[in-house]
Tab-separated table of C-alpha atoms and ligand atoms in Angstrom:
chain	number	residue	atom	x	y	z
B	1	UNK	CA	-29.692	11.590	-3.110
B	2	UNK	CA	-29.588	9.863	-6.528
B	3	UNK	CA	-26.660	8.206	-8.261
B	4	UNK	CA	-25.432	10.763	-10.837
B	5	UNK	CA	-25.559	9.551	-14.437
B	6	UNK	CA	-22.349	11.540	-15.160
B	7	UNK	CA	-20.386	9.102	-12.983
B	8	UNK	CA	-20.724	5.354	-13.590
B	9	UNK	CA	-20.904	2.908	-10.699
B	10	UNK	CA	-17.461	2.630	-9.082
B	11	UNK	CA	-17.646	-1.135	-9.612
B	12	UNK	CA	-18.268	-0.796	-13.378
B	13	UNK	CA	-15.628	-1.558	-16.047
B	14	UNK	CA	-15.850	2.059	-17.335
B	15	UNK	CA	-14.895	3.426	-13.935
B	16	UNK	CA	-12.035	0.931	-13.592
B	17	UNK	CA	-10.701	1.779	-17.066
B	18	UNK	CA	-9.939	5.384	-16.090
B	19	UNK	CA	-11.362	6.774	-12.831
B	20	UNK	CA	-9.518	10.101	-12.963
B	21	UNK	CA	-12.018	12.104	-15.119
B	22	UNK	CA	-14.833	10.769	-12.908
B	23	UNK	CA	-12.953	11.836	-9.794
B	24	UNK	CA	-12.982	15.421	-11.142
B	25	UNK	CA	-16.763	15.292	-11.664
B	26	UNK	CA	-17.285	13.790	-8.203
B	27	UNK	CA	-15.099	16.463	-6.579
B	28	UNK	CA	-16.937	19.312	-8.304
B	29	UNK	CA	-20.528	18.130	-8.521
B	30	UNK	CA	-21.155	15.002	-6.423
B	31	UNK	CA	-18.995	15.126	-3.257
B	32	UNK	CA	-21.371	12.623	-1.629
B	33	UNK	CA	-22.544	9.988	-4.056
B	34	UNK	CA	-24.948	7.104	-3.430
B	35	UNK	CA	-23.685	3.817	-4.822
B	36	UNK	CA	-26.563	1.701	-6.151
B	37	UNK	CA	-24.520	-1.518	-6.411
B	38	UNK	CA	-23.368	-1.606	-2.803
B	39	UNK	CA	-25.824	0.717	-1.064
B	40	UNK	CA	-22.856	2.730	0.247
B	41	UNK	CA	-21.885	6.393	-0.076
B	42	UNK	CA	-18.750	7.587	-1.866
B	43	UNK	CA	-16.940	10.681	-0.602
B	44	UNK	CA	-14.134	12.373	-2.500
B	45	UNK	CA	-13.208	15.792	-1.095
B	46	UNK	CA	-9.927	15.971	0.807
B	47	UNK	CA	-11.585	17.642	3.796
B	48	UNK	CA	-14.264	14.914	4.065
B	49	UNK	CA	-11.899	11.954	3.582
B	50	UNK	CA	-9.455	13.450	6.091
B	51	UNK	CA	-12.321	13.729	8.597
B	52	UNK	CA	-13.418	10.139	7.916
B	53	UNK	CA	-9.915	8.931	8.854
B	54	UNK	CA	-9.665	11.064	12.011
B	55	UNK	CA	-13.155	11.286	13.520
B	56	UNK	CA	-14.019	8.182	15.619
B	57	UNK	CA	-17.645	8.397	14.484
B	58	UNK	CA	-16.283	6.746	11.324
B	59	UNK	CA	-15.587	3.243	12.645
B	60	UNK	CA	-13.668	0.379	11.010
B	61	UNK	CA	-16.499	-2.078	11.830
B	62	UNK	CA	-16.729	-2.676	8.063
B	63	UNK	CA	-13.636	-4.896	8.276
B	64	UNK	CA	-15.765	-7.482	10.128
B	65	UNK	CA	-17.475	-8.257	6.783
B	66	UNK	CA	-14.823	-6.884	4.405
B	67	UNK	CA	-11.699	-8.693	5.664
B	68	UNK	CA	-12.451	-10.861	8.713
B	69	UNK	CA	-13.595	-13.819	6.556
B	70	UNK	CA	-10.124	-13.971	4.976
B	71	UNK	CA	-7.802	-12.773	7.784
B	72	UNK	CA	-9.713	-13.332	10.987
B	73	UNK	CA	-9.876	-10.388	13.392
B	74	UNK	CA	-6.966	-7.950	12.999
B	75	UNK	CA	-5.926	-4.505	14.260
B	76	UNK	CA	-7.717	-2.908	11.304
B	77	UNK	CA	-11.065	-3.536	12.981
B	78	UNK	CA	-9.965	-2.954	16.578
B	79	UNK	CA	-10.326	0.333	18.427
B	80	UNK	CA	-9.278	1.940	21.717
B	81	UNK	CA	-6.880	0.112	24.036
B	82	UNK	CA	-7.195	-3.234	22.220
B	83	UNK	CA	-6.015	-1.562	19.012
B	84	UNK	CA	-3.206	0.395	20.686
B	85	UNK	CA	-1.794	-2.665	22.478
B	86	UNK	CA	-1.859	-4.916	19.401
B	87	UNK	CA	-0.401	-2.206	17.152
B	88	UNK	CA	2.422	-1.606	19.624
B	89	UNK	CA	3.571	-5.213	19.130
B	90	UNK	CA	4.747	-4.633	15.573
B	91	UNK	CA	5.171	-0.857	15.399
B	92	UNK	CA	8.769	-0.775	16.792
B	93	UNK	CA	10.003	-3.104	14.020
B	94	UNK	CA	8.730	-0.650	11.432
B	95	UNK	CA	10.432	2.538	12.657
B	96	UNK	CA	13.516	4.030	14.322
B	97	UNK	CA	16.491	1.927	15.366
B	98	UNK	CA	14.840	-1.440	14.740
B	99	UNK	CA	14.148	-0.438	11.145
B	100	UNK	CA	17.481	1.285	10.502
B	101	UNK	CA	19.812	-1.126	12.274
B	102	UNK	CA	18.083	-4.477	12.152
B	103	UNK	CA	16.000	-4.408	8.991
B	104	UNK	CA	17.764	-1.921	6.626
B	105	UNK	CA	20.444	-4.524	5.758
B	106	UNK	CA	17.648	-7.049	5.059
B	107	UNK	CA	15.936	-4.573	2.731
B	108	UNK	CA	19.186	-3.739	0.918
B	109	UNK	CA	20.113	-7.390	0.464
B	110	UNK	CA	16.703	-8.363	-0.883
B	111	UNK	CA	16.689	-5.509	-3.390
B	112	UNK	CA	20.229	-6.300	-4.537
B	113	UNK	CA	19.534	-10.031	-4.952
B	114	UNK	CA	16.623	-9.338	-7.293
B	115	UNK	CA	18.435	-6.656	-9.322
B	116	UNK	CA	21.469	-8.931	-9.836
B	117	UNK	CA	19.240	-11.338	-11.744
B	118	UNK	CA	18.496	-8.831	-14.538
B	119	UNK	CA	21.158	-6.106	-14.207
B	120	UNK	CA	23.145	-7.205	-17.262
B	121	UNK	CA	20.136	-8.162	-19.382
B	122	UNK	CA	19.101	-4.725	-20.673
B	123	UNK	CA	15.392	-5.542	-20.364
B	124	UNK	CA	13.161	-6.103	-17.358
B	125	UNK	CA	9.524	-6.319	-16.405
B	126	UNK	CA	9.883	-4.150	-13.325
B	127	UNK	CA	6.685	-5.612	-11.834
B	128	UNK	CA	7.209	-9.344	-12.469
B	129	UNK	CA	10.988	-9.333	-11.915
B	130	UNK	CA	11.207	-6.871	-9.068
B	131	UNK	CA	8.286	-5.065	-7.451
B	132	UNK	CA	5.958	-8.045	-6.799
B	133	UNK	CA	8.847	-9.944	-5.233
B	134	UNK	CA	10.780	-7.346	-3.257
B	135	UNK	CA	8.317	-6.315	-0.474
B	136	UNK	CA	7.117	-9.880	0.102
B	137	UNK	CA	10.689	-11.138	0.349
B	138	UNK	CA	11.408	-8.396	2.909
B	139	UNK	CA	8.364	-9.266	5.061
B	140	UNK	CA	9.097	-12.999	4.775
B	141	UNK	CA	12.663	-12.318	5.987
B	142	UNK	CA	11.427	-10.071	8.805
B	143	UNK	CA	9.023	-12.774	9.971
B	144	UNK	CA	11.659	-15.487	9.525
B	145	UNK	CA	9.726	-17.329	6.775
B	146	UNK	CA	11.240	-19.058	3.760
B	147	UNK	CA	11.415	-16.776	0.694
B	148	UNK	CA	11.411	-19.881	-1.493
B	149	UNK	CA	7.670	-19.959	-0.746
B	150	UNK	CA	7.270	-16.626	-2.577
B	151	UNK	CA	4.824	-17.944	-5.182
B	152	UNK	CA	2.458	-19.085	-2.439
B	153	UNK	CA	2.719	-15.746	-0.589
B	154	UNK	CA	2.006	-13.962	-3.855
B	155	UNK	CA	-1.080	-16.067	-4.543
B	156	UNK	CA	-2.327	-15.507	-1.015
B	157	UNK	CA	-1.920	-11.757	-0.952
B	158	UNK	CA	-3.487	-11.384	-4.399
B	159	UNK	CA	-6.477	-13.363	-3.118
B	160	UNK	CA	-6.726	-11.231	0.062
B	161	UNK	CA	-6.561	-7.976	-1.924
B	162	UNK	CA	-9.343	-9.289	-4.214
B	163	UNK	CA	-11.509	-9.896	-1.119
B	164	UNK	CA	-10.692	-6.338	0.084
B	165	UNK	CA	-12.205	-4.910	-3.133
B	166	UNK	CA	-15.081	-7.417	-3.410
B	167	UNK	CA	-17.854	-4.933	-2.684
B	168	UNK	CA	-20.000	-6.618	-5.329
B	169	UNK	CA	-19.855	-9.835	-3.272
B	170	UNK	CA	-18.576	-12.105	-6.092
B	171	UNK	CA	-18.935	-15.613	-4.560
B	172	UNK	CA	-15.839	-16.931	-6.396
B	173	UNK	CA	-13.662	-14.198	-4.887
B	174	UNK	CA	-15.123	-14.944	-1.428
B	175	UNK	CA	-14.553	-18.710	-1.843
B	176	UNK	CA	-10.962	-18.123	-2.957
B	177	UNK	CA	-10.479	-15.928	0.126
B	178	UNK	CA	-11.688	-18.754	2.383
B	179	UNK	CA	-9.299	-21.152	0.621
B	180	UNK	CA	-6.467	-18.680	1.228
B	181	UNK	CA	-7.308	-18.446	4.923
B	182	UNK	CA	-7.209	-22.241	5.195
B	183	UNK	CA	-3.983	-22.657	3.217
B	184	UNK	CA	-2.180	-19.839	5.007
B	185	UNK	CA	-3.229	-21.393	8.340
B	186	UNK	CA	-1.991	-24.853	7.300
B	187	UNK	CA	1.308	-23.263	6.293
B	188	UNK	CA	1.788	-20.900	9.245
B	189	UNK	CA	0.415	-22.672	12.328
B	190	UNK	CA	3.130	-25.402	12.379
B	191	UNK	CA	5.797	-22.674	11.930
B	192	UNK	CA	4.265	-20.645	14.796
B	193	UNK	CA	4.289	-23.744	17.040
B	194	UNK	CA	7.889	-24.483	16.123
B	195	UNK	CA	8.864	-20.836	16.833
B	196	UNK	CA	7.167	-20.979	20.250
B	197	UNK	CA	9.342	-23.990	21.098
B	198	UNK	CA	12.528	-22.552	19.548
B	199	UNK	CA	12.319	-18.750	19.443
B	200	UNK	CA	14.588	-16.967	16.982
B	201	UNK	CA	15.587	-13.363	16.322
B	202	UNK	CA	12.597	-12.637	14.073
B	203	UNK	CA	9.274	-10.819	14.197
B	204	UNK	CA	7.266	-14.044	14.348
B	205	UNK	CA	9.134	-15.079	17.508
B	206	UNK	CA	8.473	-11.598	18.936
B	207	UNK	CA	4.736	-12.055	18.307
B	208	UNK	CA	4.829	-15.558	19.874
B	209	UNK	CA	6.448	-14.205	23.046
B	210	UNK	CA	4.298	-11.061	23.304
B	211	UNK	CA	1.861	-10.765	26.186
B	212	UNK	CA	-1.239	-8.592	26.065
B	213	UNK	CA	-2.803	-7.967	29.472
B	214	UNK	CA	-0.826	-10.992	30.779
B	215	UNK	CA	-2.196	-13.203	28.010
B	216	UNK	CA	-0.215	-14.620	25.087
B	217	UNK	CA	-1.650	-14.222	21.590
B	218	UNK	CA	-3.137	-17.496	20.321
B	219	UNK	CA	-1.688	-19.242	17.269
B	220	UNK	CA	-4.703	-18.044	15.328
B	221	UNK	CA	-4.226	-14.397	16.452
B	222	UNK	CA	-0.649	-14.571	15.168
B	223	UNK	CA	-1.721	-16.214	11.897
B	224	UNK	CA	-4.214	-13.357	11.358
B	225	UNK	CA	-1.545	-10.718	12.099
B	226	UNK	CA	0.917	-12.307	9.638
B	227	UNK	CA	-1.824	-12.579	7.025
B	228	UNK	CA	-2.495	-8.829	7.421
B	229	UNK	CA	1.210	-7.954	7.195
B	230	UNK	CA	1.693	-9.976	3.995
B	231	UNK	CA	-1.325	-8.366	2.319
B	232	UNK	CA	-0.940	-4.816	3.687
B	233	UNK	CA	2.774	-4.616	2.967
B	234	UNK	CA	2.865	-6.634	-0.260
B	235	UNK	CA	0.742	-5.287	-3.061
B	236	UNK	CA	0.848	-1.702	-1.762
B	237	UNK	CA	4.635	-1.366	-1.915
B	238	UNK	CA	4.727	-3.387	-5.156
B	239	UNK	CA	2.391	-0.820	-6.777
B	240	UNK	CA	4.321	2.085	-5.257
B	241	UNK	CA	7.666	1.046	-6.783
B	242	UNK	CA	6.271	0.556	-10.289
B	243	UNK	CA	4.180	3.765	-10.094
B	244	UNK	CA	7.243	5.778	-9.045
B	245	UNK	CA	9.217	4.591	-12.081
B	246	UNK	CA	6.256	5.000	-14.473
B	247	UNK	CA	5.625	8.568	-13.232
B	248	UNK	CA	9.307	9.521	-13.528
B	249	UNK	CA	9.639	7.946	-16.995
B	250	UNK	CA	6.586	9.956	-18.076
B	251	UNK	CA	8.500	13.092	-16.934
B	252	UNK	CA	12.100	12.657	-18.173
B	253	UNK	CA	13.263	16.009	-16.767
B	254	UNK	CA	12.136	14.943	-13.283
B	255	UNK	CA	13.735	11.506	-13.729
B	256	UNK	CA	17.024	13.219	-14.674
B	257	UNK	CA	16.796	15.477	-11.590
B	258	UNK	CA	16.171	12.495	-9.272
B	259	UNK	CA	18.969	10.503	-10.913
B	260	UNK	CA	21.367	13.405	-10.297
B	261	UNK	CA	20.225	14.174	-6.748
B	262	UNK	CA	19.016	11.101	-4.920
B	263	UNK	CA	17.869	13.130	-1.897
B	264	UNK	CA	14.835	13.882	-4.115
B	265	UNK	CA	13.640	10.235	-3.932
B	266	UNK	CA	11.415	10.761	-0.832
B	267	UNK	CA	9.820	13.785	-2.574
B	268	UNK	CA	9.260	11.762	-5.737
B	269	UNK	CA	7.762	8.921	-3.689
B	270	UNK	CA	5.498	11.304	-1.736
B	271	UNK	CA	4.258	12.849	-4.989
B	272	UNK	CA	3.684	9.346	-6.405
B	273	UNK	CA	1.586	8.495	-3.333
B	274	UNK	CA	-0.491	11.638	-3.922
B	275	UNK	CA	-0.828	11.329	-7.695
B	276	UNK	CA	-1.210	7.541	-8.034
B	277	UNK	CA	-1.846	6.018	-4.586
B	278	UNK	CA	-1.721	2.197	-4.411
B	279	UNK	CA	-4.946	2.159	-2.350
B	280	UNK	CA	-7.664	4.245	-4.055
B	281	UNK	CA	-10.617	3.343	-1.827
B	282	UNK	CA	-10.865	2.751	1.932
B	283	UNK	CA	-14.151	1.937	3.682
B	284	UNK	CA	-15.588	3.211	6.961
B	285	UNK	CA	-18.932	2.657	8.669
B	286	UNK	CA	-20.590	5.541	10.550
B	287	UNK	CA	-21.803	5.052	14.136
B	288	UNK	CA	-24.323	7.919	13.916
B	289	UNK	CA	-25.751	10.313	11.316
B	290	UNK	CA	-22.891	12.364	9.821
B	291	UNK	CA	-23.185	15.469	7.651
B	292	UNK	CA	-20.493	15.953	5.030
B	293	UNK	CA	-20.147	18.070	1.864
B	294	UNK	CA	-23.242	17.265	-0.158
B	295	UNK	CA	-25.501	15.667	2.459
B	296	UNK	CA	-25.915	13.326	5.413
B	297	UNK	CA	-24.911	9.675	5.761
B	298	UNK	CA	-27.352	7.847	8.084
B	299	UNK	CA	-26.118	5.905	11.139
B	300	UNK	CA	-24.799	2.472	10.117
B	301	UNK	CA	-24.106	3.665	6.543
B	302	UNK	CA	-21.042	2.458	4.654
B	303	UNK	CA	-18.738	5.216	3.398
B	304	UNK	CA	-16.245	4.587	0.586
B	305	UNK	CA	-13.401	7.115	0.944
B	306	UNK	CA	-12.058	7.828	-2.544
B	307	UNK	CA	-8.423	8.511	-1.636
B	308	UNK	CA	-7.429	8.687	-5.320
B	309	UNK	CA	-9.877	11.591	-5.780
B	310	UNK	CA	-9.118	13.366	-2.481
B	311	UNK	CA	-5.420	13.416	-3.379
B	312	UNK	CA	-6.373	15.402	-6.509
B	313	UNK	CA	-8.773	17.815	-4.839
B	314	UNK	CA	-8.055	21.287	-6.301
B	315	UNK	CA	-9.158	22.796	-2.958
B	316	UNK	CA	-6.066	21.185	-1.431
B	317	UNK	CA	-3.470	20.845	-4.216
B	318	UNK	CA	-2.638	23.254	-7.037
B	319	UNK	CA	-2.541	21.702	-10.556
B	320	UNK	CA	-3.768	18.425	-8.951
B	321	UNK	CA	-3.653	16.365	-12.165
B	322	UNK	CA	0.034	17.163	-12.762
B	323	UNK	CA	2.843	14.995	-11.407
B	324	UNK	CA	5.378	17.432	-9.981
B	325	UNK	CA	8.154	16.264	-7.680
B	326	UNK	CA	8.901	19.911	-6.880
B	327	UNK	CA	5.394	20.994	-5.835
B	328	UNK	CA	5.374	23.155	-2.720
B	329	UNK	CA	1.994	22.029	-1.360
B	330	UNK	CA	3.134	18.508	-0.425
B	331	UNK	CA	5.607	18.396	2.457
B	332	UNK	CA	8.090	15.524	2.071
B	333	UNK	CA	9.185	15.660	5.728
B	334	UNK	CA	5.658	14.779	6.966
B	335	UNK	CA	4.611	12.627	3.988
B	336	UNK	CA	5.330	9.373	5.851
B	337	UNK	CA	3.663	10.378	9.114
B	338	UNK	CA	0.099	10.850	10.336
B	339	UNK	CA	0.552	14.562	9.562
B	340	UNK	CA	0.824	13.854	5.801
B	341	UNK	CA	-0.867	16.161	3.268
B	342	UNK	CA	-1.748	13.225	0.990
B	343	UNK	CA	-4.108	10.488	2.211
B	344	UNK	CA	-2.449	7.395	0.703
B	345	UNK	CA	-1.575	5.934	4.127
B	346	UNK	CA	-4.896	7.092	5.677
B	347	UNK	CA	-4.593	9.227	8.859
B	348	UNK	CA	-5.629	8.895	12.488
B	349	UNK	CA	-5.285	5.778	14.606
B	350	UNK	CA	-5.215	3.323	11.676
B	351	UNK	CA	-2.557	5.376	9.842
B	352	UNK	CA	-0.383	2.823	8.030
B	353	UNK	CA	1.953	1.275	10.573
B	354	UNK	CA	4.318	0.305	7.711
B	355	UNK	CA	4.701	3.797	6.187
B	356	UNK	CA	8.364	4.219	7.210
B	357	UNK	CA	9.151	0.649	6.186
B	358	UNK	CA	7.595	1.386	2.770
B	359	UNK	CA	9.623	4.619	2.505
B	360	UNK	CA	12.847	2.779	3.327
B	361	UNK	CA	12.046	-0.008	0.858
B	362	UNK	CA	11.257	2.449	-1.932
B	363	UNK	CA	14.359	4.580	-1.245
B	364	UNK	CA	16.649	1.545	-1.291
B	365	UNK	CA	14.972	0.085	-4.393
B	366	UNK	CA	14.989	3.364	-6.336
B	367	UNK	CA	18.657	4.023	-5.521
B	368	UNK	CA	19.797	0.543	-6.443
B	369	UNK	CA	17.674	0.417	-9.619
B	370	UNK	CA	18.986	3.817	-10.798
B	371	UNK	CA	22.546	2.692	-10.035
B	372	UNK	CA	22.065	-0.482	-12.099
B	373	UNK	CA	20.116	0.928	-15.046
B	374	UNK	CA	21.045	3.821	-17.352
B	375	UNK	CA	18.883	5.182	-20.188
B	376	UNK	CA	15.710	3.563	-18.870
B	377	UNK	CA	12.789	3.600	-21.336
B	378	UNK	CA	9.341	2.008	-21.697
B	379	UNK	CA	9.868	-1.083	-23.882
B	380	UNK	CA	6.595	-0.454	-25.754
B	381	UNK	CA	6.853	3.342	-25.981
B	382	UNK	CA	4.500	3.963	-23.035
B	383	UNK	CA	3.459	2.294	-19.804
B	384	UNK	CA	0.585	-0.202	-19.933
B	385	UNK	CA	-2.666	0.994	-18.321
B	386	UNK	CA	-3.253	0.784	-14.578
B	387	UNK	CA	-5.707	-1.802	-13.300
B	388	UNK	CA	-7.986	-2.033	-10.266
B	389	UNK	CA	-10.476	0.122	-8.371
B	390	UNK	CA	-9.920	-0.379	-4.618
B	391	UNK	CA	-6.216	-0.991	-5.076
B	392	UNK	CA	-4.861	0.322	-8.351
B	393	UNK	CA	-1.599	0.161	-10.254
B	394	UNK	CA	0.477	-1.563	-12.896
B	395	UNK	CA	0.464	-5.330	-13.250
B	396	UNK	CA	3.360	-5.218	-15.717
B	397	UNK	CA	6.006	-2.578	-16.585
B	398	UNK	CA	8.309	-3.737	-19.414
B	399	UNK	CA	11.425	-1.553	-19.608
B	400	UNK	CA	14.649	-1.419	-21.588
B	401	UNK	CA	17.865	0.019	-20.167
B	402	UNK	CA	21.620	0.184	-20.631
B	403	UNK	CA	23.378	-1.814	-17.928
B	404	UNK	CA	25.312	0.733	-15.859
B	405	UNK	CA	29.055	0.841	-16.497
B	406	UNK	CA	31.006	-0.767	-13.673
B	407	UNK	CA	32.742	1.820	-11.539
B	408	UNK	CA	30.616	4.770	-12.669
B	409	UNK	CA	30.817	7.731	-10.270
B	410	UNK	CA	28.024	7.735	-7.684
B	411	UNK	CA	25.246	10.331	-7.821
B	412	UNK	CA	24.793	13.101	-5.248
B	413	UNK	CA	23.071	12.127	-2.005
B	414	UNK	CA	23.133	8.339	-2.418
B	415	UNK	CA	23.013	6.787	1.054
B	416	UNK	CA	25.869	4.372	1.751
B	417	UNK	CA	24.731	0.839	0.978
B	418	UNK	CA	26.935	-1.723	2.687
B	419	UNK	CA	28.196	-4.482	0.401
Y	501	HEM	C1	3.201	2.292	-0.212
Y	501	HEM	C2	2.918	1.330	0.622
Y	501	HEM	C3	1.707	1.299	1.520
Y	501	HEM	C4	0.488	1.926	1.401
Y	501	HEM	C5	0.026	2.876	0.307
Y	501	HEM	C6	-0.306	1.533	2.560
Y	501	HEM	C7	-1.599	1.975	2.808
Y	501	HEM	C8	-2.286	1.745	3.990
Y	501	HEM	C9	-3.566	2.312	4.317
Y	501	HEM	C10	-4.407	3.219	3.404
Y	501	HEM	C11	-3.902	1.889	5.562
Y	501	HEM	C12	-5.145	2.277	6.366
Y	501	HEM	C13	-6.291	1.304	6.219
Y	501	HEM	C14	-7.485	1.809	6.974
Y	501	HEM	O1	-7.402	2.793	7.723
Y	501	HEM	O2	-8.563	1.206	6.840
Y	501	HEM	C15	-2.833	1.021	6.027
Y	501	HEM	C16	-2.815	0.374	7.244
Y	501	HEM	C17	-1.893	-0.605	7.574
Y	501	HEM	N1	-0.740	-0.900	6.882
Y	501	HEM	FE1	-0.107	-0.037	5.182
Y	501	HEM	N2	0.429	0.671	3.332
Y	501	HEM	C18	1.665	0.505	2.745
Y	501	HEM	C19	2.712	-0.266	3.223
Y	501	HEM	C20	2.646	-1.085	4.326
Y	501	HEM	C21	3.708	-1.962	4.792
Y	501	HEM	C22	5.077	-2.109	4.125
Y	501	HEM	C23	3.238	-2.616	5.893
Y	501	HEM	C24	3.908	-3.629	6.781
Y	501	HEM	C25	4.405	-4.730	6.416
Y	501	HEM	C26	1.884	-2.135	6.143
Y	501	HEM	C27	1.079	-2.557	7.179
Y	501	HEM	C28	-0.110	-1.956	7.540
Y	501	HEM	C29	-0.900	-2.353	8.711
Y	501	HEM	C30	-0.566	-3.470	9.684
Y	501	HEM	C31	-2.012	-1.486	8.738
Y	501	HEM	C32	-3.126	-1.459	9.788
Y	501	HEM	C33	-2.809	-0.364	10.806
Y	501	HEM	C34	-3.887	-0.197	11.872
Y	501	HEM	O3	-5.029	-0.641	11.697
Y	501	HEM	O4	-3.547	0.377	12.915
Y	501	HEM	N3	1.574	-1.204	5.177
Y	501	HEM	N4	-1.858	0.966	5.056
């Protein structure tokens, strides 16, 4: 199997500039593509990527070299009982009553605090002023960390995400990742020790008290878990919020519909996850020879799952390159579960544990932003281009808007947001 000349290397600047036309070529002509730069195989069809997420022959052993140097060992690379037990430690905080009763007010407050800082200004960079800050502030609050340290958290998660996409093995990116691991440890370990001595009502205290097979997690296990939560829940949700607004602003009729009927927000978010997922590439390593569309990956081979392409596979979605909140082949009620039609949260046992937290964050943010801002428009006439290959999205989104009139009548379907 040769690398097709019609599709540049996924690590090349041409691919990063605009991967979408190449995704179409991959889907039609090269569903299994050898990657010269990394020696891996890229798969793009929905059916193949879905299988890679569900079939245990596709292991997550890759995280031992892809992320362990920066995080340490985390649930991403665990399997079987070890994975299930560790995942169960945080999963309750991210769903059901814990999420709705304990953390919804935290999410609402954090969104409101950020919006208040620009609500009367009439201009905003939605990324710099809101979306990079909001999810990290929420996780910091959930863990009981100090939000004043936001700039450090932001630096750390940016460094971790760079390591995640460092398939080319850039030594500077790797060295920065090691620095991040050290700094995050120096910051977190004393807090973990303090929380063991004086437990509070926060997720970090829950992790300190948790026992797995009658053994407490070590300080370093907890540091690794927190490092994963900051990175996994930070940039992803940041990109999701800005992509949602960019996609709606590109389709004013759909923006008007969502503004009128806020029960459409989960549909608009689900379609955003399909059309412009924050994570475009996820890696797996195969335990034995596996035959997929287009050929066989040998045992031990690295497989790059092109989620951004699979979500636009015409075999699965009609008019795949169109953003359509009203499409009938994407079910909103399952879009935030492991039965989702899109693949933005992966599927199977590593399905994103924070999917419902992300949904709640995006619903709250979208409602509050639409309440605060009327006549939203791109400041420069259009959105700036997306950036990134493994994770992809906007790094700035300058907008203008008319500050909403005080006392305007609320839109249909807006959930009650306590003051
Ligand atoms: C729109 C937002 C988000 C997207 C697109 C997203 C995407 C993903 C993806 C693709 C995976 C699977 C990785 C793999 O299988 O190799 C994953 C796993 C994970 N996500 Fe998310 N995520 C989002 C939000 C969050 C949030 C808010 C949190 C929590 C703070 C979170 C925590 C995690 C964790 C801990 C895992 C590992 C689960 C496991 O291995 O069992 N994510 N996420």
